[in-house]
PDB file with one MODEL, atoms N, CA, C and O in Angstrom:
MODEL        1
ATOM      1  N   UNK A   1     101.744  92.198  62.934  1.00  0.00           N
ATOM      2  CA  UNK A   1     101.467  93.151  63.999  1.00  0.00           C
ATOM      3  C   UNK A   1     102.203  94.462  63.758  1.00  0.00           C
ATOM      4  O   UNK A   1     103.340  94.316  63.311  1.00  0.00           O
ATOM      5  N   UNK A   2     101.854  95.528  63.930  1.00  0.00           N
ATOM      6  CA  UNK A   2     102.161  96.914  64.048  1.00  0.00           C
ATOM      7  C   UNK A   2     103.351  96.719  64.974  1.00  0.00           C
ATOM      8  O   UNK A   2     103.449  95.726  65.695  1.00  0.00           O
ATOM      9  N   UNK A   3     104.422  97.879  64.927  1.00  0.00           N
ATOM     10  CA  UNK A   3     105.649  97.985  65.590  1.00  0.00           C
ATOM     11  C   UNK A   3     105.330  98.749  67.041  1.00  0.00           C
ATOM     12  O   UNK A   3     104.403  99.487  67.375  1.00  0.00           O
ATOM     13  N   UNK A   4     106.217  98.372  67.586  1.00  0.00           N
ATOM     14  CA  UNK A   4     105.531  99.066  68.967  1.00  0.00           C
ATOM     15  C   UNK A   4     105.726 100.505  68.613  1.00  0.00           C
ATOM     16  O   UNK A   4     106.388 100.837  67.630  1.00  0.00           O
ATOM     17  N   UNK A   5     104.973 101.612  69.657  1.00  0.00           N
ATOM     18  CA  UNK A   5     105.254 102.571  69.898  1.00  0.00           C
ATOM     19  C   UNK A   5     106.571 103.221  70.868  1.00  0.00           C
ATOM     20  O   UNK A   5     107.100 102.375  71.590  1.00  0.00           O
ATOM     21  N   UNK A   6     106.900 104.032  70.916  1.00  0.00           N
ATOM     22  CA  UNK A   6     107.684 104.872  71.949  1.00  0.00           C
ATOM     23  C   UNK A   6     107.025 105.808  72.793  1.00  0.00           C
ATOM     24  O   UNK A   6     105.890 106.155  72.465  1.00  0.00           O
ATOM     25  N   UNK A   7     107.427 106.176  73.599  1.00  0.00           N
ATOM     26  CA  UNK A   7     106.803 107.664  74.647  1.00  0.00           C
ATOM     27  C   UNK A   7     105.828 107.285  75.586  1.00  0.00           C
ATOM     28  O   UNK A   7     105.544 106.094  75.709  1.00  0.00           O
ATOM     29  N   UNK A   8     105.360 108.028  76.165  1.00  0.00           N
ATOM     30  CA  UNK A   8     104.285 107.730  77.052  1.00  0.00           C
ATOM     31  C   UNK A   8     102.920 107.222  76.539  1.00  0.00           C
ATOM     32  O   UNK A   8     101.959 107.184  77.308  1.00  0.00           O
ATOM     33  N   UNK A   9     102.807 106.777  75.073  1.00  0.00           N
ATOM     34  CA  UNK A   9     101.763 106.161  75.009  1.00  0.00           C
ATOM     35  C   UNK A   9     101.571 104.676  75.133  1.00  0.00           C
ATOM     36  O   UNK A   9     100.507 104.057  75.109  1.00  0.00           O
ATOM     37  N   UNK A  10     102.890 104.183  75.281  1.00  0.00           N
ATOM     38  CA  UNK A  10     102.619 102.545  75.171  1.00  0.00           C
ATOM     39  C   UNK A  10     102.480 102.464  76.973  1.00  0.00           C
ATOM     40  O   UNK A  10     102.901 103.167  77.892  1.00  0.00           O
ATOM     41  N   UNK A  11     101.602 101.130  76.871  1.00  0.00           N
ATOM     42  CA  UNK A  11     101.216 101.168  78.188  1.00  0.00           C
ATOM     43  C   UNK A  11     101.725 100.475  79.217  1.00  0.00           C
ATOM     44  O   UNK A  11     102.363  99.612  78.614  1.00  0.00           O
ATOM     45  N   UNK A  12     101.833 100.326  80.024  1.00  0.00           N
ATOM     46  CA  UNK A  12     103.096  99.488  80.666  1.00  0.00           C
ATOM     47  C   UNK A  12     102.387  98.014  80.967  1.00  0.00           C
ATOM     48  O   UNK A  12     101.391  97.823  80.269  1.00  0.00           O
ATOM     49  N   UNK A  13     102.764  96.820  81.986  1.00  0.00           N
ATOM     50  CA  UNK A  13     102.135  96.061  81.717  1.00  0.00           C
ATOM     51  C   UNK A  13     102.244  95.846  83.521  1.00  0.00           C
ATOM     52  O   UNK A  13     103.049  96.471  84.213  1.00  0.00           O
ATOM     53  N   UNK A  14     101.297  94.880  84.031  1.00  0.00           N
ATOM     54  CA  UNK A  14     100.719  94.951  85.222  1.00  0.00           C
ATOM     55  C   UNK A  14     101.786  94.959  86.044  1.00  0.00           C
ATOM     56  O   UNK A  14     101.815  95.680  87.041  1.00  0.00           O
ATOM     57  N   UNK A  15     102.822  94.108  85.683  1.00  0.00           N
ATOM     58  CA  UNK A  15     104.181  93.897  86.874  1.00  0.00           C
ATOM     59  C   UNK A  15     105.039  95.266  86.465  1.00  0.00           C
ATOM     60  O   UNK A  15     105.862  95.556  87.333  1.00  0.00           O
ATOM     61  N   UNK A  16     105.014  96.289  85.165  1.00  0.00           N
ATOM     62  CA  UNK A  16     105.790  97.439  84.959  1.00  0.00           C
ATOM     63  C   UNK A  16     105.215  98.202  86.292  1.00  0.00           C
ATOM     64  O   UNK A  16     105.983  98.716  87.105  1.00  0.00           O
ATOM     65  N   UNK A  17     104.094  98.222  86.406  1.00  0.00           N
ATOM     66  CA  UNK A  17     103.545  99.104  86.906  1.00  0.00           C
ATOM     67  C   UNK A  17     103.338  98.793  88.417  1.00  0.00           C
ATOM     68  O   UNK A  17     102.665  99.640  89.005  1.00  0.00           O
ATOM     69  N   UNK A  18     103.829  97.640  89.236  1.00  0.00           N
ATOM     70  CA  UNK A  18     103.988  96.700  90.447  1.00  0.00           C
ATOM     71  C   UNK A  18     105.636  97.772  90.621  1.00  0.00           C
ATOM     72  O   UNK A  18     105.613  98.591  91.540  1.00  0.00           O
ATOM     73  N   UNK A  19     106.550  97.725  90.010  1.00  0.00           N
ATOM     74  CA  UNK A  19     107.559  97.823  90.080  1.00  0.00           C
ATOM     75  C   UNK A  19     107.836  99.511  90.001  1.00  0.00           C
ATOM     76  O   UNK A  19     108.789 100.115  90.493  1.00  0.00           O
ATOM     77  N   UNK A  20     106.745 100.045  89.260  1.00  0.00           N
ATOM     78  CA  UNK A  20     107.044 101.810  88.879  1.00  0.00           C
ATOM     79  C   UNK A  20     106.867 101.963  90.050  1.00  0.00           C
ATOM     80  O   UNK A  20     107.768 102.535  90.664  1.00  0.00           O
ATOM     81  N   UNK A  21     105.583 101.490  90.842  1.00  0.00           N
ATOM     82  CA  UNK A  21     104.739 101.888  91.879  1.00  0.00           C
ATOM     83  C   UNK A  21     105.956 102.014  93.195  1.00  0.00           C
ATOM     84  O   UNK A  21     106.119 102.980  93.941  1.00  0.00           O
ATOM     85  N   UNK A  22     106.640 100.837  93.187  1.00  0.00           N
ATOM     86  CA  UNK A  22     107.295 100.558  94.351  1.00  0.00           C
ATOM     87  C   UNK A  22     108.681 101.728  93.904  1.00  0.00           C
ATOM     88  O   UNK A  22     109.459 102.202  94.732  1.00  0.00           O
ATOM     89  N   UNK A  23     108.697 101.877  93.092  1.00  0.00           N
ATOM     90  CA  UNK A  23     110.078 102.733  92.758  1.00  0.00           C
ATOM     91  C   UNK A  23     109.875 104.123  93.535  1.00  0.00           C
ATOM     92  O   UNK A  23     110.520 104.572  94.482  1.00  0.00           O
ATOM     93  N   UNK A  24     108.488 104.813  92.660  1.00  0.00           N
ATOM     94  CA  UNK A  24     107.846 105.509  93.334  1.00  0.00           C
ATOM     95  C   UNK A  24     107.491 105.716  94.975  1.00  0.00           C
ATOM     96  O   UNK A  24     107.164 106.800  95.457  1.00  0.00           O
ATOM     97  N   UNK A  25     107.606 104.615  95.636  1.00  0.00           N
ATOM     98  CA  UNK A  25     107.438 104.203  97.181  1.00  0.00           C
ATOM     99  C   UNK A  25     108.465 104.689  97.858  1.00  0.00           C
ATOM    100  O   UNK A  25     108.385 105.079  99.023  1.00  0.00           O
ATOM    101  N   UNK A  26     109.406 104.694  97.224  1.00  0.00           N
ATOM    102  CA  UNK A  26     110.931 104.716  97.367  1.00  0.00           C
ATOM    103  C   UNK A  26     111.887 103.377  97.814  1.00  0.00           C
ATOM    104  O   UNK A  26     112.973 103.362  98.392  1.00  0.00           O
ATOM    105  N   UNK A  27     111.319 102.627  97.475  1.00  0.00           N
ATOM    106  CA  UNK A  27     111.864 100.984  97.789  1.00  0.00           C
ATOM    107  C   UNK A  27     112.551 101.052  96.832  1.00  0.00           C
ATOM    108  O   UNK A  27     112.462 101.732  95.810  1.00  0.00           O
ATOM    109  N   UNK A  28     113.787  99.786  97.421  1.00  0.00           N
ATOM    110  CA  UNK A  28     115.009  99.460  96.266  1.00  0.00           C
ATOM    111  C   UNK A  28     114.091  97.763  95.722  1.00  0.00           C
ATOM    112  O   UNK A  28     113.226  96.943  96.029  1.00  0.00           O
ATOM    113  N   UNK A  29     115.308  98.212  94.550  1.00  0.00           N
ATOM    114  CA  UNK A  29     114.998  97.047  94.065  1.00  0.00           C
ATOM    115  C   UNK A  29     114.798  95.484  94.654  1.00  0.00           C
ATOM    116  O   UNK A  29     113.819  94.739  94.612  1.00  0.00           O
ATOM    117  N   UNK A  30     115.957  95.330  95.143  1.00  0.00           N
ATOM    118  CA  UNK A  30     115.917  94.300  96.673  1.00  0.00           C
ATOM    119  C   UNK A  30     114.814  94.246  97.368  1.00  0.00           C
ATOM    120  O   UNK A  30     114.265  93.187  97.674  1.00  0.00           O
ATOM    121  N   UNK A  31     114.385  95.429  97.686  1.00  0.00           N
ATOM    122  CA  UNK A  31     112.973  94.945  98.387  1.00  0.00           C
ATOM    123  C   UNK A  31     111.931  94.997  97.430  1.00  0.00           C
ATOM    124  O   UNK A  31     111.118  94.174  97.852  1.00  0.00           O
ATOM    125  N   UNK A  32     111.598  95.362  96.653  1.00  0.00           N
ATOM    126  CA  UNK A  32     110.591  95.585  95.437  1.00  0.00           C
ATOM    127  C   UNK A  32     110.680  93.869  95.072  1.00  0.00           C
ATOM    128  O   UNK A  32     109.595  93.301  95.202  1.00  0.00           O
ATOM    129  N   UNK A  33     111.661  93.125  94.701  1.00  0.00           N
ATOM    130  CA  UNK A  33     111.877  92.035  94.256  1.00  0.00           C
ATOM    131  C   UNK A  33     111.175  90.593  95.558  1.00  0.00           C
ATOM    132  O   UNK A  33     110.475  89.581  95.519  1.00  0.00           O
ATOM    133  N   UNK A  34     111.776  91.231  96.332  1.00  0.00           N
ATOM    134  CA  UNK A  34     111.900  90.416  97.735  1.00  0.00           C
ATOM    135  C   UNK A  34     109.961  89.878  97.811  1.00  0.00           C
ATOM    136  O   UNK A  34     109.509  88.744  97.966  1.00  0.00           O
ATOM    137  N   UNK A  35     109.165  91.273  97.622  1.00  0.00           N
ATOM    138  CA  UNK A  35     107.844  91.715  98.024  1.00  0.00           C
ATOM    139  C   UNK A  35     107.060  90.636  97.016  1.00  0.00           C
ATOM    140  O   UNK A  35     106.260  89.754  97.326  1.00  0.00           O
ATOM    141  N   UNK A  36     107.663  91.086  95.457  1.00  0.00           N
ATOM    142  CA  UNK A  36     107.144  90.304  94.545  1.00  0.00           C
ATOM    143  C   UNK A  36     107.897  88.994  94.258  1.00  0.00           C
ATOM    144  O   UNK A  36     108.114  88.939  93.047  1.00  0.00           O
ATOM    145  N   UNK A  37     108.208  88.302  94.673  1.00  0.00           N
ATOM    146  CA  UNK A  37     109.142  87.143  94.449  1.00  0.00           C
ATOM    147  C   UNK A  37     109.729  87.229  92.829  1.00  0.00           C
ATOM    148  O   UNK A  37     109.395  86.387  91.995  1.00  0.00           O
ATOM    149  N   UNK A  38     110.454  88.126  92.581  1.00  0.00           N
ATOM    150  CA  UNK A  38     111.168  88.029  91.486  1.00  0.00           C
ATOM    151  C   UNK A  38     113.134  88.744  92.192  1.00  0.00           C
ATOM    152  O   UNK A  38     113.576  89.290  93.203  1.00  0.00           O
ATOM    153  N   UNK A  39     113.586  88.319  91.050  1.00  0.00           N
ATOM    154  CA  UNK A  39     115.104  89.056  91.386  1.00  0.00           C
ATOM    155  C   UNK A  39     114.852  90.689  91.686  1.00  0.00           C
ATOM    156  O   UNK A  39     113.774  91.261  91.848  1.00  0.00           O
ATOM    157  N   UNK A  40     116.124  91.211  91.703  1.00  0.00           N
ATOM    158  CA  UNK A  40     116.193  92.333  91.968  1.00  0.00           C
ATOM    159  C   UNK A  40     116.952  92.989  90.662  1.00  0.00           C
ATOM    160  O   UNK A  40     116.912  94.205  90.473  1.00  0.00           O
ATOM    161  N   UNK A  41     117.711  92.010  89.693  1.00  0.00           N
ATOM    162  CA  UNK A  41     118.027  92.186  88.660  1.00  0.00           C
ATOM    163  C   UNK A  41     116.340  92.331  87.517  1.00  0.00           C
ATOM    164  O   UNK A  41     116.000  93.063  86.587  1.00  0.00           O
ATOM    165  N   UNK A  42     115.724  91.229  88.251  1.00  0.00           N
ATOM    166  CA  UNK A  42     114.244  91.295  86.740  1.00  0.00           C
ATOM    167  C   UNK A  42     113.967  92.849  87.110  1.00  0.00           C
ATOM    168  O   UNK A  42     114.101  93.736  86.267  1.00  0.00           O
ATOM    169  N   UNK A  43     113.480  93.157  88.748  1.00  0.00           N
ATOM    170  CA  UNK A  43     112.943  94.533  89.285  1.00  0.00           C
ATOM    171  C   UNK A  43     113.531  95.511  88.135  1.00  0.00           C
ATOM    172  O   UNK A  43     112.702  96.152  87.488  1.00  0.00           O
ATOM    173  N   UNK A  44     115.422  95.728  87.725  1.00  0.00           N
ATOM    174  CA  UNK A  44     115.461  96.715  87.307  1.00  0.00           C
ATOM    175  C   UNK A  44     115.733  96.819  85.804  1.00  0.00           C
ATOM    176  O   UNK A  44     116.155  97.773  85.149  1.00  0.00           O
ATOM    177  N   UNK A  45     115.293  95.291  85.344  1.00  0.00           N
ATOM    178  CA  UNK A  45     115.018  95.762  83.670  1.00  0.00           C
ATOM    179  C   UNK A  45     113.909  95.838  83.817  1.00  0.00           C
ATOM    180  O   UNK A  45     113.471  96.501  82.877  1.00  0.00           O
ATOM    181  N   UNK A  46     112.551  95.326  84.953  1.00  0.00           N
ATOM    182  CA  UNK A  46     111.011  96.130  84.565  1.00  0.00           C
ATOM    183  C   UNK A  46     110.899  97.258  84.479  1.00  0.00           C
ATOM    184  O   UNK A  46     110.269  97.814  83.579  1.00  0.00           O
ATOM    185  N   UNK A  47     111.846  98.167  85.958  1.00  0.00           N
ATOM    186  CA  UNK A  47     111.810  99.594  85.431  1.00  0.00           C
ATOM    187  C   UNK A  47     112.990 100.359  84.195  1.00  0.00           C
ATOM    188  O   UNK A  47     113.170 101.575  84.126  1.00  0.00           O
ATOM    189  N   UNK A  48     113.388  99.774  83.688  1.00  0.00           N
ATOM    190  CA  UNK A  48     114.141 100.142  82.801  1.00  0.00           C
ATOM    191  C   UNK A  48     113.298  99.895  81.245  1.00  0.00           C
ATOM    192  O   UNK A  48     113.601 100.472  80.201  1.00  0.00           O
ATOM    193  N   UNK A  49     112.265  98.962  81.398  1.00  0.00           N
ATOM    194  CA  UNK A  49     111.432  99.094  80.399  1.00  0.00           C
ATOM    195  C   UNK A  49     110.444 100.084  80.255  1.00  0.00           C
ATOM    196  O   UNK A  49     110.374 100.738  79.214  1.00  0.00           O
ATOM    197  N   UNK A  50     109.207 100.362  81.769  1.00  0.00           N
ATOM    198  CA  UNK A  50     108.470 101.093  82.042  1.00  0.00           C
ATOM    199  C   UNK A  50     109.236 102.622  81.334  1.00  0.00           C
ATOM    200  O   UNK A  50     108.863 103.407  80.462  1.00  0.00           O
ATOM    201  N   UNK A  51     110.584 102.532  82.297  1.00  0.00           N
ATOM    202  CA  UNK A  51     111.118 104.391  81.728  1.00  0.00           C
ATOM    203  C   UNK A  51     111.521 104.516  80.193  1.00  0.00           C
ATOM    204  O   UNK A  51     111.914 105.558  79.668  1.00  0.00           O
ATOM    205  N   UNK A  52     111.355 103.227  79.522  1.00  0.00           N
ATOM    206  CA  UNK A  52     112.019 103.325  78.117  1.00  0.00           C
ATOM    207  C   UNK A  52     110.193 103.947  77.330  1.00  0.00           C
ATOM    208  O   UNK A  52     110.007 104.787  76.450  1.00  0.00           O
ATOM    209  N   UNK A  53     109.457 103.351  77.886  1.00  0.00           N
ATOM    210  CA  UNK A  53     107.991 103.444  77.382  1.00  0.00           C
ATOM    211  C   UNK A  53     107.556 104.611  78.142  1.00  0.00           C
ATOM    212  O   UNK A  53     106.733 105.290  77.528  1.00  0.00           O
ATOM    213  N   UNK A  54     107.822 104.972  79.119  1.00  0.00           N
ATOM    214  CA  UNK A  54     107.389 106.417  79.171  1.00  0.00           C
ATOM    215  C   UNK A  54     108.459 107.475  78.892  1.00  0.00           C
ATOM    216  O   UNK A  54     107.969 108.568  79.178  1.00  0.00           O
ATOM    217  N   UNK A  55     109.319 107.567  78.591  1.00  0.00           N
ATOM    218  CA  UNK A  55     110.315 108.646  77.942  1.00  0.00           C
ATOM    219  C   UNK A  55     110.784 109.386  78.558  1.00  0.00           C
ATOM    220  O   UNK A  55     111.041 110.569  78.331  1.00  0.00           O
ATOM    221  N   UNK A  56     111.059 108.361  79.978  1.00  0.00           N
ATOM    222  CA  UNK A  56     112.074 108.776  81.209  1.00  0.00           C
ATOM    223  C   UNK A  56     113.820 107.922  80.858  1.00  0.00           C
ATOM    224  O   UNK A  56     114.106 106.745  80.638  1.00  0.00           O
ATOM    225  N   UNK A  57     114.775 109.337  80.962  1.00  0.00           N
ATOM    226  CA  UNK A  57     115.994 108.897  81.543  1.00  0.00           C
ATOM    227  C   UNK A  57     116.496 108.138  82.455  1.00  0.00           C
ATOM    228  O   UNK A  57     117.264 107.180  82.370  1.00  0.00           O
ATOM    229  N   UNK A  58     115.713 108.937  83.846  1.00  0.00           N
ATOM    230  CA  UNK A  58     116.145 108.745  85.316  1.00  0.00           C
ATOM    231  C   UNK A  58     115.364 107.751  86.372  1.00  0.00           C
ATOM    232  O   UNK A  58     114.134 107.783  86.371  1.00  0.00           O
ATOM    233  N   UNK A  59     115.888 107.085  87.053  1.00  0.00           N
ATOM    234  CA  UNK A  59     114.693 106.859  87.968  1.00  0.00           C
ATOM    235  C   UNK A  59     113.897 107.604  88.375  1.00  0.00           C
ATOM    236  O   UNK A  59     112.740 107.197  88.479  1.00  0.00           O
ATOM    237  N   UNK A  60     114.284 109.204  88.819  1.00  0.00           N
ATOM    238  CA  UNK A  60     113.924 110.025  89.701  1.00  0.00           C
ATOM    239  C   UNK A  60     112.763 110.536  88.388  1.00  0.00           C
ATOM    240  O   UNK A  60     111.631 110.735  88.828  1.00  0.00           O
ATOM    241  N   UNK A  61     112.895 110.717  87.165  1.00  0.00           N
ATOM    242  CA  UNK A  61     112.045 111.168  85.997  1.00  0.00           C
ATOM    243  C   UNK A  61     110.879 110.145  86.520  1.00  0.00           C
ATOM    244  O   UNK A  61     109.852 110.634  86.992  1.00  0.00           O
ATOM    245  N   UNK A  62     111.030 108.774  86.441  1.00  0.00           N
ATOM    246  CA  UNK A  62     109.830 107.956  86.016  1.00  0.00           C
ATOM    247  C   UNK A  62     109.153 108.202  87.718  1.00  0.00           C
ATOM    248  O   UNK A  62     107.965 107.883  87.686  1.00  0.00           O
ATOM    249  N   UNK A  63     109.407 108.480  88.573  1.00  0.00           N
ATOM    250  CA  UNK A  63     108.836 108.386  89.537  1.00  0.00           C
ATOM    251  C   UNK A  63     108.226 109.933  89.808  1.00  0.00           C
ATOM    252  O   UNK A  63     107.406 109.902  90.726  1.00  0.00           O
ATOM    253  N   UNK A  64     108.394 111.094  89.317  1.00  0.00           N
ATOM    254  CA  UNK A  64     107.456 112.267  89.148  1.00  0.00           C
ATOM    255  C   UNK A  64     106.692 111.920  87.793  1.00  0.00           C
ATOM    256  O   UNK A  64     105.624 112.524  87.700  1.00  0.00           O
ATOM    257  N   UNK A  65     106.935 111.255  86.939  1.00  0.00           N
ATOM    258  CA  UNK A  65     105.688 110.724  85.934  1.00  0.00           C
ATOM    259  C   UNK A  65     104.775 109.901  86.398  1.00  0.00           C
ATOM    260  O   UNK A  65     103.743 109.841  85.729  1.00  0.00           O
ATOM    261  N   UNK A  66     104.858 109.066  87.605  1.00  0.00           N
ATOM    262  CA  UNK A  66     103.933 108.293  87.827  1.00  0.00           C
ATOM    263  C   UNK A  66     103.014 109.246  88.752  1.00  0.00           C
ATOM    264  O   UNK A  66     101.845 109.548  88.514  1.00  0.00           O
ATOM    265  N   UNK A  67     103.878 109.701  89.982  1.00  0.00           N
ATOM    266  CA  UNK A  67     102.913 110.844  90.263  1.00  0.00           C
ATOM    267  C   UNK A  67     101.997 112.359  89.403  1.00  0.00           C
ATOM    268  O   UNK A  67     101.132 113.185  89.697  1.00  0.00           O
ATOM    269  N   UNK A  68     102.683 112.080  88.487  1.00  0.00           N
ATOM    270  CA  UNK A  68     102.297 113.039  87.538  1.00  0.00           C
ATOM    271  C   UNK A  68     100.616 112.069  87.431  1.00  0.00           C
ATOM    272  O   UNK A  68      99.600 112.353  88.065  1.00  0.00           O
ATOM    273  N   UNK A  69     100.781 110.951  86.470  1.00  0.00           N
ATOM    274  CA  UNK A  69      99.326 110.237  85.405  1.00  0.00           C
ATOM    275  C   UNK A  69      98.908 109.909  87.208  1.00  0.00           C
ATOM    276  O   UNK A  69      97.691 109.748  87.295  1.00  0.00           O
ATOM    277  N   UNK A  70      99.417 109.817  88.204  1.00  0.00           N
ATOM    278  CA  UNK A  70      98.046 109.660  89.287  1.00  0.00           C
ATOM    279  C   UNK A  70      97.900 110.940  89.855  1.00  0.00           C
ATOM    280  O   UNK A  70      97.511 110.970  91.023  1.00  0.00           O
ATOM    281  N   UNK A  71      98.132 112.012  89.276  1.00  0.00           N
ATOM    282  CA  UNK A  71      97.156 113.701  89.511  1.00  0.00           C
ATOM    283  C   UNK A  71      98.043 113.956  90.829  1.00  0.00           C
ATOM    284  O   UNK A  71      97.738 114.895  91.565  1.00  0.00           O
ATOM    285  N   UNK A  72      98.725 113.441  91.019  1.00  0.00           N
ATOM    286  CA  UNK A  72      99.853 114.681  92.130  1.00  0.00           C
ATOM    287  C   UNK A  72     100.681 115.490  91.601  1.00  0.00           C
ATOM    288  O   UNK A  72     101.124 115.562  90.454  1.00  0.00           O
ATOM    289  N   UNK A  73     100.879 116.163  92.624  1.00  0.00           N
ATOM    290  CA  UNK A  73     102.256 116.913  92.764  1.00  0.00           C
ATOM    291  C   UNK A  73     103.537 116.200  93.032  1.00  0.00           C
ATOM    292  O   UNK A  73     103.582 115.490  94.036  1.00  0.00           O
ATOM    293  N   UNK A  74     104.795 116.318  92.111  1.00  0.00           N
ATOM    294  CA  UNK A  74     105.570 115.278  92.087  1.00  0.00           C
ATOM    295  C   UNK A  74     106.192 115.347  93.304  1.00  0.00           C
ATOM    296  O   UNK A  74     106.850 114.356  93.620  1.00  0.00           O
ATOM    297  N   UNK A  75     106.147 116.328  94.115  1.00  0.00           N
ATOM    298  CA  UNK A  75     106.871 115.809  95.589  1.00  0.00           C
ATOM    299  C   UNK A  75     105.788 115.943  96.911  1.00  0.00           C
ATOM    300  O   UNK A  75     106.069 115.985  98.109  1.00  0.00           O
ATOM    301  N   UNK A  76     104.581 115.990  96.314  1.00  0.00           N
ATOM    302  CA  UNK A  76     103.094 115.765  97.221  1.00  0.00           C
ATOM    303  C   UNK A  76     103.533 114.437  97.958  1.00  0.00           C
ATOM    304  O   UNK A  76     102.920 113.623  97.268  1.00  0.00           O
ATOM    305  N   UNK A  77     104.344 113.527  99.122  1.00  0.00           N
ATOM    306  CA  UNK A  77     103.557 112.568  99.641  1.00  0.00           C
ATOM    307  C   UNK A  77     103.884 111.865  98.704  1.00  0.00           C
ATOM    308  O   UNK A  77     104.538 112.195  97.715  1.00  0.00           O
ATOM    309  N   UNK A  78     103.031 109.900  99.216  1.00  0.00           N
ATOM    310  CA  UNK A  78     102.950 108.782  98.380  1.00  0.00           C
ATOM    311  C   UNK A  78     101.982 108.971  97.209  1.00  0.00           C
ATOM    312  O   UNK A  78     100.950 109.636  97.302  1.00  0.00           O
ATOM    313  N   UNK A  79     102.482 108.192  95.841  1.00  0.00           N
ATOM    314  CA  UNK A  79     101.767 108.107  95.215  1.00  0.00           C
ATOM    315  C   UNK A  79     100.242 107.106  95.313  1.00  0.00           C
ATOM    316  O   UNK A  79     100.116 106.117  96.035  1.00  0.00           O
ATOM    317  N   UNK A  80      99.547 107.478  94.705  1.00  0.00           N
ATOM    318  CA  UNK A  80      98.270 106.591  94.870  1.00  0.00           C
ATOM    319  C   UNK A  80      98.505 105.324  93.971  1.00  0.00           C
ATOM    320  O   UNK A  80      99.374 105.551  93.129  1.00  0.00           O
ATOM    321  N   UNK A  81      98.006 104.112  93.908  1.00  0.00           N
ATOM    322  CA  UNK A  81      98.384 102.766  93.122  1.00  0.00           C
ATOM    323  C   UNK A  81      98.049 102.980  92.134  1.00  0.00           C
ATOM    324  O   UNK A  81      96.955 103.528  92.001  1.00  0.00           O
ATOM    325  N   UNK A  82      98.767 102.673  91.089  1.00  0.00           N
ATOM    326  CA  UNK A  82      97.898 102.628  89.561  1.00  0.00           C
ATOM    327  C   UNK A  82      97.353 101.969  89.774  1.00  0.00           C
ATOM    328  O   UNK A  82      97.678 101.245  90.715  1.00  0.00           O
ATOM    329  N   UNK A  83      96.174 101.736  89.092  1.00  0.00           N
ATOM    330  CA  UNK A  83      94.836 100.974  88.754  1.00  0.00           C
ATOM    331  C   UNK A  83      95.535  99.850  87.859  1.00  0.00           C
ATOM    332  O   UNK A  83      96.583 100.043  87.243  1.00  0.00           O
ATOM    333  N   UNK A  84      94.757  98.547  87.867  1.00  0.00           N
ATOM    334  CA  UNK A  84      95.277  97.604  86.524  1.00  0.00           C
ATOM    335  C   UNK A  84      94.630  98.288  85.406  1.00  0.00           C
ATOM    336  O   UNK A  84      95.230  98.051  84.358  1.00  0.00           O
ATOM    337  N   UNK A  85      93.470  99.166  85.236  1.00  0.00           N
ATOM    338  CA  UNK A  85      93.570  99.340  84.239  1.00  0.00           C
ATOM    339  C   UNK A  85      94.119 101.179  83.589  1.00  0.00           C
ATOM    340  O   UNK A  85      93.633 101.877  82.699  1.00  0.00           O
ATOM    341  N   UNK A  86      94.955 101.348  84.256  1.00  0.00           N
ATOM    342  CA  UNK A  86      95.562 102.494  84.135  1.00  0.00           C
ATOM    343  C   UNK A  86      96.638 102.760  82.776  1.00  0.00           C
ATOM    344  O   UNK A  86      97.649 102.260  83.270  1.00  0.00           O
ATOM    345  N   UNK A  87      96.879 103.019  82.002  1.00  0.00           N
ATOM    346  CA  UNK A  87      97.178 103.365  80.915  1.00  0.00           C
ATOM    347  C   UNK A  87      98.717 103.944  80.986  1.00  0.00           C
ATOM    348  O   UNK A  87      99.359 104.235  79.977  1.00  0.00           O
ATOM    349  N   UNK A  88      99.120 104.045  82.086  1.00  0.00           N
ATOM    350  CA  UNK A  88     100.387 104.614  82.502  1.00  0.00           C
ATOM    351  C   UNK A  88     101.574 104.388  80.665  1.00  0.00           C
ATOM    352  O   UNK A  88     102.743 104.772  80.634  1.00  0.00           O
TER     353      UNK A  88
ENDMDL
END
């Protein structure tokens, strides 16, 4: 198999994007976890993967990128859901 990529082209995977979404919401991890029955520790290596694959530092980075790939303005309001088949 080919090596993964870096940057915003690798795509995240359905629970990255469960977890960007809620980051984006402004929910903590605790509740992000709570919602999806996982820890609150898994919650923040999912987003710590998502921001490694989109070529975010910050929380606050990956959450104007998500509003970014769903066509807002990064401080427009809630973001809209990624799609499952969204490419994020």
């Amino acid at each position: 198999p080919s090596p993964p990529t870096r940057g915003p082209r690798r795509g995240l995977t359905a629970r990255e994007r469960q977890v960007t979404l809620s980051a984006a919401l402004g929910e903590s991890n605790k509740a992000t976890g709570y919602h999806l029955g996982i820890s609150p520790s898994r919650v923040s290596a999912l987003l710590n993967t998502a921001m490694r694959k989109l070529g975010c530092r910050t929380k606050a980075q990956l959450v104007v990128m998500v509003r970014i790939l769903n066509g807002q303005q990064p401080g427009a309001g809630s973001p809209a859901p990624l799609s499952a088949t969204h490419s994020v």
